[in-house]
Amino acid sequence: MHRRMNLLMFSGEYDKAMAGLILANTAKELDVEVTMFFAFWGLFLVRDPEKLSLEDKSLYERMFALLTPRGPEQLPMSRMNFAGFGKHMLEEMLKDDEAPRLIHFLKGARKKNIKFYACKLSVEVMGFKQEEFLPEVEIIDAKSYLNDALDSDMQLFI
Amino acid sequence: MHRRMNLLMFSGEYDKAMAGLILANTAKELDVEVTMFFAFWGLFLVRDPEKLSLEDKSLYERMFALLTPRGPEQLPMSRMNFAGFGKHMLEEMLKDDEAPRLIHFLKGARKKNIKFYACKLSVEVMGFKQEEFLPEVEIIDAKSYLNDALDSDMQLFI
Amino acid sequence: MHRRMNLLMFSGEYDKAMAGLILANTAKELDVEVTMFFAFWGLFLVRDPEKLSLEDKSLYERMFALLTPRGPEQLPMSRMNFAGFGKHMLEEMLKDDEAPRLIHFLKGARKKNIKFYACKLSVEVMGFKQEEFLPEVEIIDAKSYLNDALDSDMQLFI
């Protein structure tokens, strides 16, 4: 039987998203089944940058959709953000080491069939529509997340 | 035998407190036993907003008691706080969806007999008294937390 | 067989480092085997404050080495930092209670043979050299971390 890892992606920050995606990709190489459950700010990572819908949204939901990051490139750092300079520095350092960047880790995870789930309550409260996310994203509720997490060999809140 | 979930509530932020309490309430509906261990800033969530004691406290402890949040309503957001506007926006969005607010999730957890533990060392260092917390809160040490956590099916640091 | 705890130390903040080290030291007293895996900002905690090397580093790596905290004393708080005043206040409160400070918990962990691992990818991207870390630190890759974590009784992302 496969070992299983469940990641609750809460924070929606560039560096934490990278940590989660590196773990997810590496786990897949070890033949570990991986579930990523995106909730709250974590949803920003799996927004499709090309698909913004403002229809059927309240004023707050429209403001929220416009003011928050759309996809991996727009996520801020959890620290040393320095108005974007810290992220630029990290990306230059990644390039120097020929290490992949966040978009590459995200691409890798999508290719490797890592399960992407979005938290139903977060999606509803923030007013997002299914079609605003990457096509791999499936919307599930907290019960489904918990059943998956409780049956996994490890769980992290990132 | 019941499955068990153990949450270490460290951050004391509105959105993370909500994440933890939604998981706790949902787990209870699945008949999972839930322990919440409040440490450091996490203690702010289980302070009783009505009960502030300044007696037998050092100068720093008094300053700390007065400057830090008392109960769920006063917790800041982990991001997009914008001097309170982000929280206001989130609360309006919750209202629009007829979703419960943080105080309701806290009330639900207290009714459902979710175990509330406070970290003894944090309580002592911050100078809090037992009577400043919600009556459900029991003060335990890190050893008791660890024994509970190690025997649980999942543990998160929130 | 010993129970096992695995901590992924990501944040590199004073209060979270303290939480991780208190858990690690306490777990050892319960005869639990403890692994701490330092990644990203978490590496700052295990930098040797006396050993800074600028050789063989790119411009960004040199800037990074100079601008970021070296060792436990220089870590900022995750909140209430107030340009260092919050940390000063916390340290005074610890002193009043005759509680150990962060450096003592770190010393304790080193004496108790808690395994200190550094994330290979983070080390390479940030340009650190083995000799800039505490001598106990061993550099391992994400696969080794995951195998250890998946076999542990609990895992936290701190």
Coordinates of C-alpha atoms in Angstrom, one line a residue:
Chain A
M1 CA 0.0 0.0 0.0
H2 CA 1.2 3.5 -0.8
R3 CA 2.2 5.9 1.9
R4 CA 0.2 9.1 1.9
M5 CA 0.9 12.8 2.6
N6 CA -1.7 15.5 3.1
L7 CA -0.8 19.2 2.9
L8 CA -3.2 21.9 4.0
M9 CA -2.0 25.0 2.1
F10 CA -3.3 27.9 4.1
S11 CA -0.8 30.8 3.7
G12 CA -0.7 31.8 0.1
E13 CA 2.9 33.0 0.3
Y14 CA 5.6 32.5 -2.3
D15 CA 8.2 30.7 -0.1
K16 CA 5.6 28.6 1.7
A17 CA 4.0 27.6 -1.6
M18 CA 7.5 26.6 -2.8
A19 CA 8.1 24.5 0.3
G20 CA 4.8 22.7 -0.1
L21 CA 5.3 22.1 -3.8
I22 CA 8.9 20.8 -3.3
L23 CA 7.6 18.4 -0.7
A24 CA 4.7 17.3 -2.9
N25 CA 6.9 16.7 -6.0
T26 CA 9.6 14.9 -4.0
A27 CA 7.0 12.7 -2.3
K28 CA 5.6 11.6 -5.6
E29 CA 9.2 10.5 -6.7
L30 CA 9.1 8.3 -3.6
D31 CA 5.8 6.9 -4.7
V32 CA 3.9 8.6 -1.9
E33 CA 0.3 9.6 -2.7
V34 CA -0.1 13.4 -2.2
T35 CA -3.1 15.5 -1.5
M36 CA -2.9 19.3 -1.4
F37 CA -5.9 21.1 0.1
F38 CA -6.0 24.8 -0.6
A39 CA -7.9 27.0 1.9
F40 CA -8.1 30.7 2.7
W41 CA -5.0 32.6 1.2
G42 CA -3.8 29.2 -0.1
L43 CA -6.4 29.5 -2.9
F44 CA -4.4 32.2 -4.6
L45 CA -1.7 29.7 -5.7
V46 CA -4.2 27.7 -7.8
R47 CA -6.1 30.7 -9.3
D48 CA -5.7 30.6 -13.1
P49 CA -3.9 34.0 -13.8
E50 CA -5.7 34.2 -17.1
K51 CA -9.3 33.7 -15.8
L52 CA -10.8 36.5 -13.7
S53 CA -14.5 36.6 -13.4
L54 CA -16.3 39.6 -11.9
E55 CA -19.9 38.4 -12.7
D56 CA -22.3 37.4 -10.0
K57 CA -20.0 38.8 -7.3
S58 CA -20.8 41.2 -4.5
L59 CA -18.8 44.4 -4.2
Y60 CA -16.5 42.9 -1.6
E61 CA -16.0 39.8 -3.7
R62 CA -15.0 41.9 -6.7
M63 CA -12.6 44.0 -4.6
F64 CA -11.2 40.9 -3.1
A65 CA -10.7 39.2 -6.5
L66 CA -8.9 42.3 -7.9
L67 CA -6.7 43.1 -4.9
T68 CA -5.4 39.6 -4.2
P69 CA -2.7 37.6 -6.0
R70 CA -3.7 35.6 -9.1
G71 CA -1.5 32.6 -9.4
P72 CA 2.1 31.7 -8.3
E73 CA 3.9 34.7 -9.8
Q74 CA 2.0 37.2 -7.8
L75 CA 2.4 35.7 -4.3
P76 CA 4.3 37.8 -1.8
M77 CA 7.1 36.3 0.5
S78 CA 6.3 35.5 4.1
R79 CA 9.2 37.7 5.1
M80 CA 12.0 39.8 3.5
N81 CA 9.4 40.8 0.9
F82 CA 10.8 44.4 0.8
A83 CA 8.2 45.5 -1.7
G84 CA 9.1 42.6 -4.0
F85 CA 12.9 43.0 -3.8
G86 CA 13.3 39.9 -1.5
K87 CA 11.4 37.8 -4.0
H88 CA 13.5 39.1 -6.9
M89 CA 16.6 38.2 -4.9
L90 CA 15.4 34.7 -4.2
E91 CA 14.5 34.2 -7.8
E92 CA 18.0 35.4 -8.9
M93 CA 19.6 33.0 -6.4
L94 CA 17.4 30.1 -7.7
K95 CA 18.5 31.0 -11.3
D96 CA 22.2 31.1 -10.3
D97 CA 21.9 27.6 -9.0
E98 CA 19.8 26.5 -12.0
A99 CA 17.1 25.5 -9.5
P100 CA 13.5 25.4 -10.7
R101 CA 11.2 28.4 -9.8
L102 CA 7.8 28.3 -8.2
I103 CA 5.9 28.0 -11.6
H104 CA 8.1 25.0 -12.5
F105 CA 7.3 23.2 -9.2
L106 CA 3.6 23.9 -9.8
K107 CA 3.8 22.6 -13.4
G108 CA 5.6 19.5 -12.0
A109 CA 2.9 18.8 -9.5
R110 CA 0.1 19.2 -12.1
K111 CA 1.9 16.7 -14.4
K112 CA 2.5 14.2 -11.6
N113 CA -1.2 14.0 -10.8
I114 CA -0.9 15.4 -7.3
K115 CA -4.5 15.9 -6.1
F116 CA -5.5 19.6 -5.9
Y117 CA -8.5 20.3 -3.7
A118 CA -10.0 23.7 -2.9
C119 CA -11.8 24.3 0.4
K120 CA -15.5 24.8 -0.4
L121 CA -16.2 27.2 2.4
S122 CA -13.2 29.4 1.5
V123 CA -14.3 29.4 -2.2
E124 CA -17.8 30.4 -1.3
V125 CA -16.9 33.1 1.2
M126 CA -14.3 34.7 -1.2
G127 CA -16.8 34.4 -4.0
F128 CA -14.5 32.5 -6.4
K129 CA -16.0 30.4 -9.3
Q130 CA -14.8 27.0 -10.3
E131 CA -13.7 28.3 -13.6
E132 CA -11.3 30.8 -12.0
F133 CA -9.0 28.0 -10.8
L134 CA -6.6 25.7 -12.6
P135 CA -8.6 22.9 -14.3
E136 CA -7.1 20.2 -12.0
V137 CA -8.7 21.8 -8.9
E138 CA -11.7 20.0 -7.4
I139 CA -13.8 21.7 -4.7
I140 CA -14.4 19.6 -1.6
D141 CA -15.7 20.3 1.9
A142 CA -13.8 20.2 5.3
K143 CA -15.2 16.7 6.0
S144 CA -13.6 15.2 2.9
Y145 CA -10.3 16.9 3.7
L146 CA -10.4 15.5 7.3
N147 CA -11.1 12.0 6.2
D148 CA -8.2 12.1 3.8
A149 CA -5.9 13.7 6.3
L150 CA -6.7 11.3 9.1
D151 CA -5.9 8.4 6.9
S152 CA -2.6 9.8 5.8
D153 CA 0.8 9.0 7.2
M154 CA 1.7 12.7 7.6
Q155 CA -0.1 16.0 7.6
L156 CA 1.3 19.5 7.5
F157 CA -0.4 22.9 7.9
I158 CA 1.6 25.2 5.6
Chain B
M1 CA -12.0 3.3 18.8
H2 CA -12.3 7.0 18.0
R3 CA -9.9 8.7 15.6
R4 CA -8.1 11.6 17.2
M5 CA -6.9 15.1 16.0
N6 CA -4.6 17.3 17.9
L7 CA -4.2 21.0 17.0
L8 CA -1.4 23.2 18.4
M9 CA -2.8 26.7 18.2
F10 CA 0.3 29.0 18.2
S11 CA -0.5 32.0 16.1
G12 CA -3.3 34.0 17.7
E13 CA -4.6 35.4 14.4
Y14 CA -8.2 35.7 13.3
D15 CA -8.0 33.7 10.1
K16 CA -5.8 30.9 11.5
A17 CA -8.1 30.7 14.6
M18 CA -11.0 30.3 12.2
A19 CA -9.2 27.5 10.3
G20 CA -8.4 25.7 13.5
L21 CA -12.0 26.0 14.9
I22 CA -13.6 25.0 11.6
L23 CA -11.4 21.8 11.5
A24 CA -12.2 21.1 15.2
N25 CA -16.0 21.5 14.8
T26 CA -16.0 19.5 11.6
A27 CA -13.9 16.7 13.1
K28 CA -16.4 16.4 16.0
E29 CA -19.2 15.9 13.4
L30 CA -17.2 13.0 12.1
D31 CA -16.9 11.6 15.6
V32 CA -13.2 12.4 15.9
E33 CA -11.9 13.3 19.3
V34 CA -10.3 16.8 19.2
T35 CA -7.7 18.4 21.4
M36 CA -6.7 22.1 21.0
F37 CA -3.5 23.1 22.8
F38 CA -3.2 26.9 23.0
A39 CA 0.4 28.2 23.3
F40 CA 2.1 31.6 23.0
W41 CA -0.1 34.0 20.9
G42 CA -2.7 31.3 20.6
L43 CA -3.7 31.9 24.2
F44 CA -5.3 35.2 23.1
L45 CA -8.2 33.3 21.5
V46 CA -9.2 31.7 24.8
R47 CA -8.9 34.8 27.0
D48 CA -12.2 35.7 28.5
P49 CA -12.8 39.3 27.1
E50 CA -14.7 40.2 30.3
K51 CA -12.0 39.1 32.8
L52 CA -8.8 41.1 32.9
S53 CA -6.7 40.8 36.1
L54 CA -3.8 43.1 36.7
E55 CA -3.1 42.0 40.3
D56 CA 0.1 40.1 41.1
K57 CA 1.6 41.0 37.8
S58 CA 4.9 42.5 37.0
L59 CA 5.1 45.7 35.0
Y60 CA 5.8 43.8 31.8
E61 CA 3.0 41.4 32.4
R62 CA 0.5 44.2 33.0
M63 CA 1.6 45.9 29.8
F64 CA 1.4 42.7 27.9
A65 CA -2.1 41.9 29.3
L66 CA -3.3 45.4 28.2
L67 CA -1.6 45.6 24.8
T68 CA -2.6 42.1 23.4
P69 CA -5.9 40.9 22.1
R70 CA -8.6 39.7 24.6
G71 CA -10.7 37.0 22.9
P72 CA -11.7 36.2 19.3
E73 CA -13.1 39.6 18.3
Q74 CA -9.8 41.4 18.9
L75 CA -7.5 39.0 16.9
P76 CA -5.8 40.5 13.9
M77 CA -5.5 38.9 10.5
S78 CA -2.3 37.1 9.5
R79 CA -2.3 39.1 6.3
M80 CA -4.4 41.8 4.6
N81 CA -5.1 43.2 8.0
F82 CA -5.0 46.8 6.6
A83 CA -5.5 48.3 10.1
G84 CA -8.7 46.2 10.6
F85 CA -10.2 46.8 7.1
G86 CA -9.3 43.3 5.9
K87 CA -11.0 41.7 8.8
H88 CA -14.1 43.9 8.3
M89 CA -14.1 42.8 4.7
L90 CA -13.8 39.1 5.6
E91 CA -16.6 39.5 8.1
E92 CA -18.9 41.2 5.6
M93 CA -18.2 38.4 3.1
L94 CA -19.0 35.8 5.8
K95 CA -22.2 37.6 6.5
D96 CA -23.2 37.7 2.8
D97 CA -22.8 34.0 2.6
E98 CA -24.6 33.5 5.9
A99 CA -21.5 31.7 7.1
P100 CA -20.8 31.7 10.9
R101 CA -18.2 34.1 12.3
L102 CA -15.2 33.3 14.5
I103 CA -17.2 33.7 17.7
H104 CA -19.8 31.2 16.5
F105 CA -17.2 28.6 15.7
L106 CA -15.7 29.2 19.1
K107 CA -19.1 28.8 20.7
G108 CA -19.7 25.6 18.7
A109 CA -16.4 24.1 19.9
R110 CA -17.2 24.9 23.5
K111 CA -20.6 23.2 23.2
K112 CA -19.2 20.2 21.5
N113 CA -16.8 19.4 24.4
I114 CA -13.7 19.9 22.3
K115 CA -10.8 19.8 24.9
F116 CA -9.2 23.3 25.4
Y117 CA -5.7 23.1 26.9
A118 CA -3.4 26.1 27.6
C119 CA 0.3 25.7 27.7
K120 CA 1.6 26.0 31.3
L121 CA 4.9 27.7 30.4
S122 CA 3.3 30.3 28.1
V123 CA 0.7 31.1 30.8
E124 CA 3.4 31.6 33.4
V125 CA 5.7 33.6 31.2
M126 CA 2.9 35.9 30.0
G127 CA 1.6 36.2 33.6
F128 CA -1.9 35.1 32.9
K129 CA -4.1 33.7 35.7
Q130 CA -6.5 30.7 35.3
E131 CA -9.5 32.9 35.8
E132 CA -8.6 35.1 32.9
F133 CA -9.4 32.3 30.5
L134 CA -12.7 30.7 29.3
P135 CA -13.8 28.3 32.1
E136 CA -13.3 25.3 29.8
V137 CA -9.6 25.9 29.6
E138 CA -7.3 23.5 31.5
I139 CA -3.6 24.4 32.0
I140 CA -1.3 21.5 31.1
D141 CA 2.5 21.2 30.5
A142 CA 4.3 20.3 27.2
K143 CA 4.7 16.7 28.3
S144 CA 1.0 16.2 28.5
Y145 CA 0.5 17.9 25.1
L146 CA 3.1 15.7 23.5
N147 CA 1.7 12.4 24.9
D148 CA -1.7 13.4 23.5
A149 CA -0.3 14.5 20.2
L150 CA 1.9 11.4 19.6
D151 CA -1.2 9.2 20.2
S152 CA -3.3 11.1 17.7
D153 CA -4.0 10.3 14.1
M154 CA -3.1 13.8 13.0
Q155 CA -1.4 16.9 14.4
L156 CA -1.2 20.4 13.0
F157 CA 0.8 23.4 14.1
I158 CA -1.5 26.4 13.3
Chain C
M1 CA 10.4 0.8 19.9
H2 CA 10.8 4.6 20.4
R3 CA 8.1 7.0 19.4
R4 CA 9.4 9.6 16.9
M5 CA 8.7 13.3 16.3
N6 CA 9.8 15.2 13.2
L7 CA 9.8 19.0 13.1
L8 CA 10.2 21.0 9.8
M9 CA 11.6 24.3 11.0
F10 CA 10.7 26.7 8.2
S11 CA 10.1 30.2 9.7
G12 CA 13.3 31.3 11.4
E13 CA 11.5 33.5 14.0
Y14 CA 12.4 33.7 17.6
D15 CA 9.1 32.6 19.1
K16 CA 8.5 29.8 16.7
A17 CA 12.1 28.6 17.2
M18 CA 11.4 28.6 20.9
A19 CA 8.2 26.6 20.4
G20 CA 10.1 24.0 18.3
L21 CA 13.0 23.7 20.7
I22 CA 10.8 23.4 23.8
L23 CA 8.8 20.6 22.1
A24 CA 12.1 18.9 21.0
N25 CA 13.7 19.1 24.5
T26 CA 10.5 17.9 26.2
A27 CA 10.0 15.0 23.7
K28 CA 13.6 13.8 24.5
E29 CA 12.7 13.7 28.2
L30 CA 9.8 11.4 27.2
D31 CA 12.3 9.2 25.4
V32 CA 10.9 10.2 22.0
E33 CA 13.4 10.3 19.1
V34 CA 13.5 13.8 17.6
T35 CA 14.5 15.1 14.2
M36 CA 14.6 18.8 13.3
F37 CA 14.8 19.6 9.6
F38 CA 15.8 23.3 9.0
A39 CA 14.7 24.7 5.7
F40 CA 14.5 28.2 4.2
W41 CA 14.4 30.9 7.0
G42 CA 14.7 28.1 9.5
L43 CA 18.4 27.8 8.6
F44 CA 19.1 31.0 10.4
L45 CA 18.7 29.3 13.8
V46 CA 21.5 26.9 13.2
R47 CA 24.0 29.3 11.7
D48 CA 27.1 29.6 13.8
P49 CA 27.1 33.3 14.8
E50 CA 31.0 33.3 14.8
K51 CA 31.4 31.8 11.4
L52 CA 30.6 34.0 8.4
S53 CA 32.1 33.1 5.1
L54 CA 31.9 35.4 2.1
E55 CA 34.2 33.4 -0.2
D56 CA 32.9 31.7 -3.3
K57 CA 29.6 33.5 -3.0
S58 CA 27.7 35.4 -5.6
L59 CA 26.8 39.0 -5.0
Y60 CA 23.3 38.1 -3.9
E61 CA 24.5 35.3 -1.7
R62 CA 26.9 37.7 0.1
M63 CA 24.2 40.3 0.6
F64 CA 21.9 37.6 1.8
A65 CA 24.5 36.2 4.3
L66 CA 25.1 39.7 5.7
L67 CA 21.4 40.9 5.9
T68 CA 19.9 37.9 7.5
P69 CA 20.0 36.7 11.2
R70 CA 23.0 34.7 12.3
G71 CA 22.0 32.4 15.1
P72 CA 19.3 32.4 17.7
E73 CA 20.0 35.9 19.3
Q74 CA 19.3 37.7 16.0
L75 CA 16.0 36.1 15.1
P76 CA 13.0 38.5 15.0
M77 CA 9.6 37.7 16.5
S78 CA 6.7 36.5 14.3
R79 CA 4.6 39.3 15.7
M80 CA 4.9 42.1 18.2
N81 CA 8.4 42.6 17.1
F82 CA 8.2 46.4 17.5
A83 CA 11.7 46.9 16.2
G84 CA 13.1 44.5 18.8
F85 CA 11.1 45.8 21.8
G86 CA 8.7 42.9 21.8
K87 CA 11.6 40.4 22.0
H88 CA 13.2 42.4 24.8
M89 CA 9.8 42.3 26.7
L90 CA 9.5 38.5 26.1
E91 CA 13.1 38.0 27.3
E92 CA 12.5 40.1 30.4
M93 CA 9.3 38.1 31.2
L94 CA 11.3 34.9 30.7
K95 CA 13.9 36.2 33.1
D96 CA 11.3 37.2 35.7
D97 CA 10.0 33.6 35.7
E98 CA 13.5 32.2 35.7
A99 CA 12.6 30.4 32.5
P100 CA 15.3 29.5 30.1
R101 CA 15.9 31.7 27.0
L102 CA 16.2 30.5 23.4
I103 CA 19.9 30.0 23.5
H104 CA 19.5 27.7 26.5
F105 CA 16.9 25.6 24.7
L106 CA 19.2 25.4 21.7
K107 CA 22.1 24.3 23.9
G108 CA 19.9 21.7 25.6
A109 CA 18.8 20.3 22.2
R110 CA 22.5 20.0 21.1
K111 CA 23.4 18.2 24.3
K112 CA 20.5 15.8 24.1
N113 CA 21.6 14.5 20.6
I114 CA 18.5 15.8 18.9
K115 CA 19.2 15.3 15.1
F116 CA 19.8 18.6 13.3
Y117 CA 19.4 18.4 9.6
A118 CA 19.6 21.2 7.0
C119 CA 17.7 21.2 3.8
K120 CA 20.2 20.7 0.9
L121 CA 18.3 22.8 -1.6
S122 CA 17.9 25.7 0.8
V123 CA 21.6 25.6 1.7
E124 CA 22.6 25.6 -2.0
V125 CA 20.2 28.4 -3.1
M126 CA 21.1 30.6 -0.1
G127 CA 24.8 29.9 -0.8
F128 CA 25.7 28.7 2.7
K129 CA 28.7 26.5 3.4
Q130 CA 28.7 23.5 5.8
E131 CA 31.2 25.3 8.0
E132 CA 28.9 28.2 8.6
F133 CA 26.5 26.0 10.6
L134 CA 26.7 24.5 14.1
P135 CA 28.9 21.4 13.9
E136 CA 25.9 19.1 14.7
V137 CA 24.1 20.1 11.5
E138 CA 24.1 17.5 8.7
I139 CA 22.9 18.5 5.2
I140 CA 20.3 16.1 3.7
D141 CA 17.9 16.3 0.8
A142 CA 14.1 16.5 0.8
K143 CA 13.8 12.7 0.1
S144 CA 15.6 11.9 3.3
Y145 CA 13.5 14.3 5.2
L146 CA 10.3 12.8 3.8
N147 CA 11.3 9.2 4.6
D148 CA 12.0 10.2 8.2
A149 CA 8.8 12.2 8.5
L150 CA 6.6 9.6 7.0
D151 CA 7.9 7.0 9.5
S152 CA 7.4 9.4 12.5
D153 CA 4.4 9.4 14.9
M154 CA 4.0 13.1 14.5
Q155 CA 5.2 15.9 12.2
L156 CA 4.8 19.6 12.5
F157 CA 5.6 22.5 10.0
I158 CA 6.8 25.3 12.2

